[in-house]
Coordinates of C-alpha atoms in Angstrom, one line a residue:
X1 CA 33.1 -14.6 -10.3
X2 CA 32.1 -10.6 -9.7
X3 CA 35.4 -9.4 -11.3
X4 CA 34.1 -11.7 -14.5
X5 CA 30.7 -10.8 -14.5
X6 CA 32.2 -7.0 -14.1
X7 CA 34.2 -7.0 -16.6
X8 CA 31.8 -9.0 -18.9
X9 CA 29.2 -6.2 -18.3
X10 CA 31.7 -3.6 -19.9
X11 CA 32.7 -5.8 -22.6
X12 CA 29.0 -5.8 -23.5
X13 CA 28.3 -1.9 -22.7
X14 CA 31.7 -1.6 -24.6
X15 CA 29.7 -3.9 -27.8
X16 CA 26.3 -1.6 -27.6
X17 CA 28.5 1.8 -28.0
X18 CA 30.6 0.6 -30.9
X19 CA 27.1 -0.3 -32.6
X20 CA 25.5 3.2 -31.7
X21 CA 28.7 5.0 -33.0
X22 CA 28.6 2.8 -36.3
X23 CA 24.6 3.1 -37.0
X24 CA 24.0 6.7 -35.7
X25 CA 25.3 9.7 -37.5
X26 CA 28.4 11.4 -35.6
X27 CA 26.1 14.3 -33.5
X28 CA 23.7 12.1 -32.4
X29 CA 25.9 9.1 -31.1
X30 CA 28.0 10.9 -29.1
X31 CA 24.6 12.0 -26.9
X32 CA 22.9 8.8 -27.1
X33 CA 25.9 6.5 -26.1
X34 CA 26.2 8.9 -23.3
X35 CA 22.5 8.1 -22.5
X36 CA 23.1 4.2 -22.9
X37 CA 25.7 3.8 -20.5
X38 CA 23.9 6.0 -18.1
X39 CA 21.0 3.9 -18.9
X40 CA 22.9 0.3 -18.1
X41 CA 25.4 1.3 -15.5
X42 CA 23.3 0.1 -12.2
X43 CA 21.5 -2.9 -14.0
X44 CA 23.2 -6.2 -12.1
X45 CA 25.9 -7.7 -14.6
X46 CA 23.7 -11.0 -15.0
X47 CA 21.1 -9.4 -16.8
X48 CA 23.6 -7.8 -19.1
X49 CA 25.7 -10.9 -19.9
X50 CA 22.3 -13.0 -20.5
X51 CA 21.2 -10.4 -23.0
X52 CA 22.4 -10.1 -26.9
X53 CA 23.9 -6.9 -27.8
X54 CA 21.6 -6.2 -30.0
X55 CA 18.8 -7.1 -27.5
X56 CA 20.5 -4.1 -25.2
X57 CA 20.9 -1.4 -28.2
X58 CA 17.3 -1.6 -29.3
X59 CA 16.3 -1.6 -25.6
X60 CA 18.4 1.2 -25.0
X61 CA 17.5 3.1 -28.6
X62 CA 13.9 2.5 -27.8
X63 CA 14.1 4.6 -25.1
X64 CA 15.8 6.8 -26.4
X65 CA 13.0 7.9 -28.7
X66 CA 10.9 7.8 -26.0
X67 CA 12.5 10.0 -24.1
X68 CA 12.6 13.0 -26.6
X69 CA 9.5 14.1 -26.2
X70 CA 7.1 14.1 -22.9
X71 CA 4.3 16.8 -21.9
X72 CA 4.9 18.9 -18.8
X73 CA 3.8 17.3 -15.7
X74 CA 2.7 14.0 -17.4
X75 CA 4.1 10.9 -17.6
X76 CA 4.6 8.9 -20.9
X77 CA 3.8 4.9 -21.0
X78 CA 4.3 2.7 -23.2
X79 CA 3.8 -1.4 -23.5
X80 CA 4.6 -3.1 -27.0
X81 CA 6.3 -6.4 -28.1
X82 CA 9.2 -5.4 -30.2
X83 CA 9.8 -6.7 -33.6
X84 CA 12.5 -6.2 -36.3
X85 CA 10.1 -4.9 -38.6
X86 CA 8.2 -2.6 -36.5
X87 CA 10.6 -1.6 -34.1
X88 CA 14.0 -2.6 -35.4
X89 CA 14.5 -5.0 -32.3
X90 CA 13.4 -8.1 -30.9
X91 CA 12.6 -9.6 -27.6
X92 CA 10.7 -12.6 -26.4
X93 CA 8.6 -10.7 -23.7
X94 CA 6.6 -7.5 -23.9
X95 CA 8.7 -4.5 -22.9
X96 CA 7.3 -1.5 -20.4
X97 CA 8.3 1.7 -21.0
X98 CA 7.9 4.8 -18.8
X99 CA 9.0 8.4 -18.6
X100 CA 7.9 10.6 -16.3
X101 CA 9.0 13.0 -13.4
X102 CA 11.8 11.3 -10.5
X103 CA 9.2 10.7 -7.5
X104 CA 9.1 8.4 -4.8
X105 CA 7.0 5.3 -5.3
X106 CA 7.2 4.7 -9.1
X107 CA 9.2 1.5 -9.1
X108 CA 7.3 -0.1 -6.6
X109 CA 3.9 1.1 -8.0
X110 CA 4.4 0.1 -11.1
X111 CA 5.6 -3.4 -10.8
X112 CA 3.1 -3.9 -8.5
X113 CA 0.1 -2.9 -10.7
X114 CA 1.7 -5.3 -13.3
X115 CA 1.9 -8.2 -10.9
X116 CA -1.9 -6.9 -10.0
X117 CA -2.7 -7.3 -13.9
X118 CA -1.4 -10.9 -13.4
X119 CA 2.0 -10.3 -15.5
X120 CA 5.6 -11.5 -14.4
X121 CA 8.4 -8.6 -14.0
X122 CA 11.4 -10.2 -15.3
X123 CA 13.9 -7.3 -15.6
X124 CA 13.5 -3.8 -14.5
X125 CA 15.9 -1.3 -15.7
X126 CA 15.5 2.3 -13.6
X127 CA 18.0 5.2 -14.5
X128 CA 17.6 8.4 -13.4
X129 CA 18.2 11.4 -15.7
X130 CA 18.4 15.2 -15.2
X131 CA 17.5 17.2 -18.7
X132 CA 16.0 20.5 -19.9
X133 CA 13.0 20.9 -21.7
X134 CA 10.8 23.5 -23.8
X135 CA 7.6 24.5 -22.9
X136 CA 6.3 22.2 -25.4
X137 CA 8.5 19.3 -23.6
X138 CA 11.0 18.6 -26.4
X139 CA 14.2 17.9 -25.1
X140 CA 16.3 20.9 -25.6
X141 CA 20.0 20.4 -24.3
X142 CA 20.1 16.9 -25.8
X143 CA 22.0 15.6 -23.6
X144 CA 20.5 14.0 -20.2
X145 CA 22.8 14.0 -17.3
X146 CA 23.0 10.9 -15.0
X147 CA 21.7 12.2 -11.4
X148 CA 23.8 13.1 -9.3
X149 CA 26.9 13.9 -11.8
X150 CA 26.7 17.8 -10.7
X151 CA 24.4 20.4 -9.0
X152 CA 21.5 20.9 -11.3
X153 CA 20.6 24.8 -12.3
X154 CA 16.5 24.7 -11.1
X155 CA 15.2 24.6 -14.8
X156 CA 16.8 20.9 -15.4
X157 CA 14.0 18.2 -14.8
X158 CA 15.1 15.2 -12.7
X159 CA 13.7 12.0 -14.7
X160 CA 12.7 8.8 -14.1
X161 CA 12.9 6.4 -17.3
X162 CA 12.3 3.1 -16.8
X163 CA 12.6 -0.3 -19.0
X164 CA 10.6 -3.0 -18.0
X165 CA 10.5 -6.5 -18.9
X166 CA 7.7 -9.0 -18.2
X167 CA 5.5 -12.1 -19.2
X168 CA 4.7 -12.0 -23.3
X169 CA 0.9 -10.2 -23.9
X170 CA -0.3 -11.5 -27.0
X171 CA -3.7 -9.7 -27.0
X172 CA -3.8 -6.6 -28.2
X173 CA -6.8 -5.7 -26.1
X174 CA -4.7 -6.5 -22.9
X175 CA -1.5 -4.6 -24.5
X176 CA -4.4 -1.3 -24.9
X177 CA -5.3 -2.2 -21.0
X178 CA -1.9 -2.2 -19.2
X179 CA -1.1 1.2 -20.5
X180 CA -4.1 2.6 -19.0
X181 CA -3.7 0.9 -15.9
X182 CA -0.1 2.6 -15.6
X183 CA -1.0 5.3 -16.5
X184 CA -3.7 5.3 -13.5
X185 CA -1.0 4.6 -11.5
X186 CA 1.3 7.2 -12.0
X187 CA -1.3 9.9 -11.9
X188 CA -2.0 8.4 -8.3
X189 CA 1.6 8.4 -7.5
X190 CA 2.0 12.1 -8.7
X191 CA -1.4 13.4 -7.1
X192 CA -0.3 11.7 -3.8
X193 CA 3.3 13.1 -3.7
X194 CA 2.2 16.5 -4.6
X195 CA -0.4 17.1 -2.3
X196 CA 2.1 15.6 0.5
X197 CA 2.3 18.7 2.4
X198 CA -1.2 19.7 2.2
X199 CA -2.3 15.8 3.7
X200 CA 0.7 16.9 6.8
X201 CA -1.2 20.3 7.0
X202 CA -4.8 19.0 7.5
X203 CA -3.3 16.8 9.9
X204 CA -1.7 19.7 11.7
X205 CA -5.3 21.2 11.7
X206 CA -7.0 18.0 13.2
X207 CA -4.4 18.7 16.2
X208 CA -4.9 22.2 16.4
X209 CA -8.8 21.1 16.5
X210 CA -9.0 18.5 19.6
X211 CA -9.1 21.6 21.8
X212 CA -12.7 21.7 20.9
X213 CA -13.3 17.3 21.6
X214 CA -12.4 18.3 25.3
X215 CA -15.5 19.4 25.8
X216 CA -17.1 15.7 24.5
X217 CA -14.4 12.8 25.6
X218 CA -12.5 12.4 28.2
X219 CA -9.0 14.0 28.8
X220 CA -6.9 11.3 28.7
X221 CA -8.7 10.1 25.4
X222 CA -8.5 13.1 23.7
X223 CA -5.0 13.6 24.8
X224 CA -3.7 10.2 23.4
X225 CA -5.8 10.4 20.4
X226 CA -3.1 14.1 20.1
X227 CA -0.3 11.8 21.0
X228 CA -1.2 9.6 18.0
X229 CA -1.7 12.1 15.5
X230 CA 1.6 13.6 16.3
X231 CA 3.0 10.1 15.8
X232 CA 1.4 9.7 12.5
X233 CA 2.7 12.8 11.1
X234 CA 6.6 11.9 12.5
X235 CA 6.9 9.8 9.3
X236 CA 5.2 6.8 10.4
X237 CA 1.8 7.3 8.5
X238 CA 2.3 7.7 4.6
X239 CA -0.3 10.1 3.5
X240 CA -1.7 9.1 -0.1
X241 CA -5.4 10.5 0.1
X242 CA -7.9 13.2 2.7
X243 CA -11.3 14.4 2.2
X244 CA -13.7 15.7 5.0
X245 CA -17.3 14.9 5.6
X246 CA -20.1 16.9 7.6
X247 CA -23.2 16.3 9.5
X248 CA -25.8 18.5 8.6
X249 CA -25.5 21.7 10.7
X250 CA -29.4 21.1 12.0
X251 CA -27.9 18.1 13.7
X252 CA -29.5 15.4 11.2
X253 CA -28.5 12.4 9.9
X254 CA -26.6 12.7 7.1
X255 CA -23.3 12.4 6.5
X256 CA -22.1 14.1 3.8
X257 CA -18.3 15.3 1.5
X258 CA -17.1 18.3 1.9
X259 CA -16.9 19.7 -2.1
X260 CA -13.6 20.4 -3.1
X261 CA -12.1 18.7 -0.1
X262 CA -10.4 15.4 -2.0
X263 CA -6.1 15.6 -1.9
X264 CA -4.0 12.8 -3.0
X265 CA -5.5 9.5 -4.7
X266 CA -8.7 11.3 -3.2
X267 CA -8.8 14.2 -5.5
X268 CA -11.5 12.9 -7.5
X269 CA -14.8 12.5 -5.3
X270 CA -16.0 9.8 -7.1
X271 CA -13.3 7.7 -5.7
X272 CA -14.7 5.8 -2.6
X273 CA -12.2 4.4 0.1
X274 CA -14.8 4.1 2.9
X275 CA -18.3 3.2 1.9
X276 CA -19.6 3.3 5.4
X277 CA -19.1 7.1 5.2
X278 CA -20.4 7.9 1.4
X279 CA -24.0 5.8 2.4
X280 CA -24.0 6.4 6.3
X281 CA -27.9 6.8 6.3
X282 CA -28.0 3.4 4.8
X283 CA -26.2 1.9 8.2
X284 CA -27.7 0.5 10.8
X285 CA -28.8 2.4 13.6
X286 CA -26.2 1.4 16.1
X287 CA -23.2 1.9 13.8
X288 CA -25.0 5.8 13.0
X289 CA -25.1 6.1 17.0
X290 CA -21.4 4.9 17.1
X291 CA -20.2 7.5 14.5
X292 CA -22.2 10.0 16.2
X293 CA -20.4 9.6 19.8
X294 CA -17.6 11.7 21.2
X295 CA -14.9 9.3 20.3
X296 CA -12.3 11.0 19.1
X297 CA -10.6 8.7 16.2
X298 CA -10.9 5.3 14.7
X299 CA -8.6 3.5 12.7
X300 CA -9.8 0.9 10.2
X301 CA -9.4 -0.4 6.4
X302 CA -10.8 0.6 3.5
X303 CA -12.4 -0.3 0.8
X304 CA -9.9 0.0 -1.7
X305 CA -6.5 -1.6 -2.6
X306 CA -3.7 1.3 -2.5
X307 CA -1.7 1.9 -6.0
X308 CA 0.4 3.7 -4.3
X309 CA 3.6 2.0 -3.1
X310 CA 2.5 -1.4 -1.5
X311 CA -0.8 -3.6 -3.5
X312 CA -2.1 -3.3 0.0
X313 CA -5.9 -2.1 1.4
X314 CA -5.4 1.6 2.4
X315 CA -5.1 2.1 6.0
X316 CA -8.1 4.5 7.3
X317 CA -7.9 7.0 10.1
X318 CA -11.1 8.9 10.6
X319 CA -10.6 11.8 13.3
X320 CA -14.3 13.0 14.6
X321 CA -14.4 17.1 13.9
X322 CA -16.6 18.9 16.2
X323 CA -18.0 22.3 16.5
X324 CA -17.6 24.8 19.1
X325 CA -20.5 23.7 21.6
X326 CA -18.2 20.0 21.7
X327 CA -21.0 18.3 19.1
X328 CA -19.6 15.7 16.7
X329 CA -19.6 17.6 12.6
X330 CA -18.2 15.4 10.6
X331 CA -15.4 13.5 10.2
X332 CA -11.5 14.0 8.5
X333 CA -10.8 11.1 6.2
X334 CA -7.0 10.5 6.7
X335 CA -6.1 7.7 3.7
X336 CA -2.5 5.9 3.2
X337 CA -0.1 3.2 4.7
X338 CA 1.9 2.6 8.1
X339 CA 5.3 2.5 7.5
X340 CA 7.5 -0.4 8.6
X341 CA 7.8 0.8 12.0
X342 CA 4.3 0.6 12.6
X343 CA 4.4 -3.1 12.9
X344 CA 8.1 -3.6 13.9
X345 CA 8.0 -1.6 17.0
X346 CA 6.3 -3.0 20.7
X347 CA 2.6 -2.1 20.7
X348 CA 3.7 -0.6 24.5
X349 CA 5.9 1.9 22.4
X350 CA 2.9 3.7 19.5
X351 CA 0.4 5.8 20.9
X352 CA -3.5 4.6 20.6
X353 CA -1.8 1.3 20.7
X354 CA -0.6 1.1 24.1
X355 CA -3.7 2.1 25.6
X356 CA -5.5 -0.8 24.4
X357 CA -2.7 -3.2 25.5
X358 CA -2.3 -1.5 28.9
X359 CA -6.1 -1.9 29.6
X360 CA -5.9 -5.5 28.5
X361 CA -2.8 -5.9 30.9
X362 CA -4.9 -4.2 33.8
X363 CA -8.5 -6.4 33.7
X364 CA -6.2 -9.4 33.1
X365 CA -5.0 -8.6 37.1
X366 CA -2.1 -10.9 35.8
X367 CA 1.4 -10.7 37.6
X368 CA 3.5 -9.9 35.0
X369 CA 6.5 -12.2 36.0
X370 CA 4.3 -15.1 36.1
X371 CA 3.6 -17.8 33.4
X372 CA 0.0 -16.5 32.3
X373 CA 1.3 -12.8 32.4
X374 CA 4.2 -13.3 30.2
X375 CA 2.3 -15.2 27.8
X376 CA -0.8 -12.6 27.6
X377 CA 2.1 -10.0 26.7
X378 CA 3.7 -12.2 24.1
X379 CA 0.3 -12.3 22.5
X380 CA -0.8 -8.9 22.2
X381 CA 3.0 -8.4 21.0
X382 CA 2.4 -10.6 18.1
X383 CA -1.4 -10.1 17.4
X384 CA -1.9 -9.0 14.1
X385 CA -1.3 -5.1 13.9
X386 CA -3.7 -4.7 11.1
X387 CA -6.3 -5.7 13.9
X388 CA -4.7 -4.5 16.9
X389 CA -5.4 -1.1 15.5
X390 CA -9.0 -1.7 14.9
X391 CA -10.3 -3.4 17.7
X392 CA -11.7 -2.3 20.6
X393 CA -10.0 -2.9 23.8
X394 CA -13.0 -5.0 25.5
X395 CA -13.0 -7.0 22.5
X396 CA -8.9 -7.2 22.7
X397 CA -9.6 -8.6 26.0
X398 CA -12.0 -11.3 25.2
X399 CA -10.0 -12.7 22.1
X400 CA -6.5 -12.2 24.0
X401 CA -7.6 -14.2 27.5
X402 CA -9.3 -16.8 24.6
X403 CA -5.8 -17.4 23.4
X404 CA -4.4 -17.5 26.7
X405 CA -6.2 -20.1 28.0
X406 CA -5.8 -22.3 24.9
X407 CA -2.0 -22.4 25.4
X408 CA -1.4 -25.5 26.9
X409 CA -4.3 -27.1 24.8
X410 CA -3.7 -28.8 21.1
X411 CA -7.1 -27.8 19.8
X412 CA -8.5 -26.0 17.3
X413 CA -10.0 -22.7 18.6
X414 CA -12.2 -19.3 16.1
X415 CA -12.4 -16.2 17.1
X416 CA -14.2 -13.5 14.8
X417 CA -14.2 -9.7 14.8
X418 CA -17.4 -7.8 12.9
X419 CA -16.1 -4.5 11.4
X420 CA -18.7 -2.0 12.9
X421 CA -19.8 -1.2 9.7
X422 CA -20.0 -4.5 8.1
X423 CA -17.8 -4.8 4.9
X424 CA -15.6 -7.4 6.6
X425 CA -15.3 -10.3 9.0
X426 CA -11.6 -11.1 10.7
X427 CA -11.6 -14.7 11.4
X428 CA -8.6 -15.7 13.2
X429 CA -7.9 -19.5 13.6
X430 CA -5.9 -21.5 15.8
X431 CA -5.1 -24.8 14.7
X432 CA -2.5 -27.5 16.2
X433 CA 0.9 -26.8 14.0
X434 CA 1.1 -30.1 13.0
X435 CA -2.2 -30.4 11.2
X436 CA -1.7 -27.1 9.3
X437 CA -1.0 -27.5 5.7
X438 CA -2.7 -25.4 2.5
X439 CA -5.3 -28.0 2.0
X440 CA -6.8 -27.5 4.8
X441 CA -6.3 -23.3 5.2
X442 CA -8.3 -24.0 1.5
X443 CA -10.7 -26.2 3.2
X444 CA -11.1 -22.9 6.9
X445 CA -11.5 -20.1 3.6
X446 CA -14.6 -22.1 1.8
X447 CA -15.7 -22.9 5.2
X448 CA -15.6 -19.2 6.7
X449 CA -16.9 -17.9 3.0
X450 CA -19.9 -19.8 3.2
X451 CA -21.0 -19.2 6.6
X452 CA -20.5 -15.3 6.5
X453 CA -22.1 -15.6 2.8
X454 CA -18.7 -13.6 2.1
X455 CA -15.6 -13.7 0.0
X456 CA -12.1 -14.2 1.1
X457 CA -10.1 -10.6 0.8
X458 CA -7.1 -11.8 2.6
X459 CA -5.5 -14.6 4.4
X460 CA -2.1 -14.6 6.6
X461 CA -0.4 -17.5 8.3
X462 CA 2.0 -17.6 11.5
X463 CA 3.4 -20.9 12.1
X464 CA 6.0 -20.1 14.9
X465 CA 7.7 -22.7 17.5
X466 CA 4.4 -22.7 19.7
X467 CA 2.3 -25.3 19.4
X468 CA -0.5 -23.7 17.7
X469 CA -0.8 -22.2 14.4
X470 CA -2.8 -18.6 13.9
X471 CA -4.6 -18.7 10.3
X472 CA -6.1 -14.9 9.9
X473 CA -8.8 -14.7 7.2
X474 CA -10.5 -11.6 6.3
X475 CA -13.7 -12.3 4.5
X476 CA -15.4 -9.5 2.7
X477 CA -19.4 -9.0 3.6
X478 CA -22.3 -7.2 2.0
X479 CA -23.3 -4.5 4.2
X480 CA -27.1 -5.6 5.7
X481 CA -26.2 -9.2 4.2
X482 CA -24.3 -10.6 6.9
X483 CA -25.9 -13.4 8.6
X484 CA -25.5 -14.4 12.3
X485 CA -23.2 -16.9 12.9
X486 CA -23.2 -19.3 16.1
X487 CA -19.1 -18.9 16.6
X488 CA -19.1 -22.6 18.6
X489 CA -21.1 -24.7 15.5
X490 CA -18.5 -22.8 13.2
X491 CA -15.6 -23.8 15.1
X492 CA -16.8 -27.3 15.0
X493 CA -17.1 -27.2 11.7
X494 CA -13.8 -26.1 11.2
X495 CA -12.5 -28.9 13.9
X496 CA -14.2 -32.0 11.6
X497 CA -13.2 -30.4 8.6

């Protein structure tokens, strides 16, 4: 069946060069059959053999055109629905188009703003070219190499054009909107990959800078707050965004951004990823008092969805600055993702981590060979790493021995978690496996929604071989809006419904 589909796949290539040879004058098909087999040779042979041929030359010509023109450091978008009279081609769905400097992220980033903008990727198409250009950004050698072929000289430009199919867009308005938000996107994608190094450099600072927390925190804190860092930087953190805040040199109270400080997605200061910084005299006393403390570094969420790589909110790690007397002066803003290994390694095994399990392990007194021991481990293995990054380890404690001890019992059990600086509740749920199904996770969200007058951000489900199943919710709060909740009516509540 490959060996067909193969060789079906060349008959059509083989159909779409003929055409461009018959249709194009003799200079310019030479050069643009080159481009279209370079163009189709990694798309999978299905997609090839369920396409007409002349569905793949105007696909392939379209882009073509495209391509001979795009401005230095910018990248070119465009989203239309091809007709015969406009275009010279048809399709049934709306085709993406994109050229724009080879990068890493742009597949990803893009197909996952589309899906954001509620459309339906159905093919994606992703060569990568290598081509000179004029200052102007006219193609000048006319003739693109496939990467890879040969050692480029430095002046040829290693391109990224991509084809993309998805759902039909019949509003012209929405046509005019998904341009835009691409073209969002890949400015993100761009200022995040070059200000790469800059992000690993400020990081390099923050290290060089915890001499000075010595003075404030403890040793072994500030020590495995270094150890951390360090971890970060070893290609487990990916940087997409930094900006720096400072306390008033006077010692008052407000909190405020470093001008000119922004890198990455953060370039712009009127981008916000962390209100509780931007409007820190508007928290509560308490949380100012907590942000004011010697502690060294924080890890949380932010406000805002990455469009960088994965639709995911942007990880957040705050590392406390401090002068040279050991007092707290603002804060760096580290913003991006944990990569896989992040969540696929032991918690025992990632710095910052393993200090919160190991304190759980020693105020549980357990013996680690025995029943209750094993299981307390196996829990703060599998607790959700999202969380186990943001909580505190007393906390850790009081949720973990909560699970523990509900083990052996087929009930229904809440346990929430406040972020300190109130833009969030994490609600996790543990419900007998059997009763679990999406009517009634619908039934726990309107519930949690309406008690924490909050809206669901986020839900995950982990039905495993145990008994129980562990429904995690994260309902977003108004800052100064969220309303005390009594944790044993609420679970209750969640028992009847």
């Amino acid at each position: 069946m490959s060996q067909l589909a193969d060789r079906r796949k060349a008959e059509q290539i083989d159909a779409v060069a003929e055409a461009i040879n018959l249709r194009l004058d003799s200079g310019r098909a030479v050069v643009v059959e080159q481009f279209a087999r370079r163009f189709y040779a990694h798309v999978p042979p299905d997609d090839i053999a369920s396409a007409s041929m002349e569905q793949l030359y105007g696909a392939v010509l379209s882009a073509w055109q495209l391509y001979q023109h795009r401005p230095p450091g910018k990248a070119k978008v465009r989203v239309y629905n091809p007709r015969i009279e406009t275009h010279g081609w048809k399709a049934a769905r709306t085709v993406v188009e994109t050229i724009n400097d080879d990068m890493p992220f742009l597949v990803d980033s893009v197909t996952a703003e589309l899906n954001r903008l509620g459309l339906t990727v159905h093919l994606v198409v992703h060569p990568v070219m290598e081509a000179t250009r004029d200052a102007d950004g006219d193609l000048t050698d006319g003739d693109p190499i496939e990467a890879g072929d040969a050692a480029p000289p430095e002046s040829v430009l290693r391109e990224s054009v991509m084809h993309i199919q998805i759902s039909p867009i019949s509003d012209p308005a929405m046509l005019t909107r998904t341009v835009a938000a691409l073209e969002r996107v890949l400015t993100d994608v761009r200022a995040a990959v070059n200000d790469w190094p800059t992000m690993r450099q400020r990081l390099r600072e923050a290290l060089a800078d915890a001499a000075a927390a010595r003075q404030a925190a403890p040793e072994d804190e500030v020590a495995e707050a270094e150890a951390f860092l360090s971890w970060m930087e070893d290609d487990h953190f990916t940087f997409l965004g930094y900006r720096e805040y400072a306390f008033a040199p006077t010692g008052g109270e407000e909190l405020t951004l470093t001008d000119g400080s922004g890198l990455g997605v953060l370039r712009d200061d009127s981008v916000t990823v962390f209100d509780g910084l931007r409007h820190f005299a508007a928290l509560p006393p308490d949380v100012q008092a907590f942000m004011r403390a010697p502690r060294l570094l924080m890890v949380t969420k932010g406000n805002r969805e990455s469009t960088v790589h994965r639709p995911v909110a942007l990880d957040v790690v705050l590392v406390k600055r401090f002068d040279d007397q050991g007092r707290v002066a603002g804060e760096r803003l580290f913003a991006g993702l944990f990569t896989s290994a992040a969540y696929n390694r032991s918690p025992r095994q990632i710095p910052f981590l393993r200090r919160k399990v190991a304190a759980v392990l020693a105020q549980a007194g357990f013996d680690p060979r025995s029943h209750d021991g094993k299981g307390l481990l196996h829990i703060l293995e599998t607790y959700p790493r999202d969380e186990l990054f943001q909580v505190g380890a007393e906390e850790l404690f009081d949720i973990a021995m909560g699970v523990v001890h509900l083990q052996e019992r087929q009930r229904l059990a809440l346990f929430i978690r406040r972020d300190p600086f109130e833009r969030f509740a994490s609600c996790l749920v543990y419900v007998p496996r059997d009763r679990y199904d999406t009517a009634l996770r619908l039934r726990f969200q309107h519930i949690l929604e309406d008690a924490l007058q909050g809206r669901l951000q986020a839900f995950y489900t982990q039905v495993a071989d145990g008994a129980l199943a562990r429904l995690h919710f994260i309902i977003a709060t108004e800052p100064g809006h969220c309303p005390p909740v009594d944790v044993a009516a609420l679970e209750a509540e969640l028992a009847a419904g």
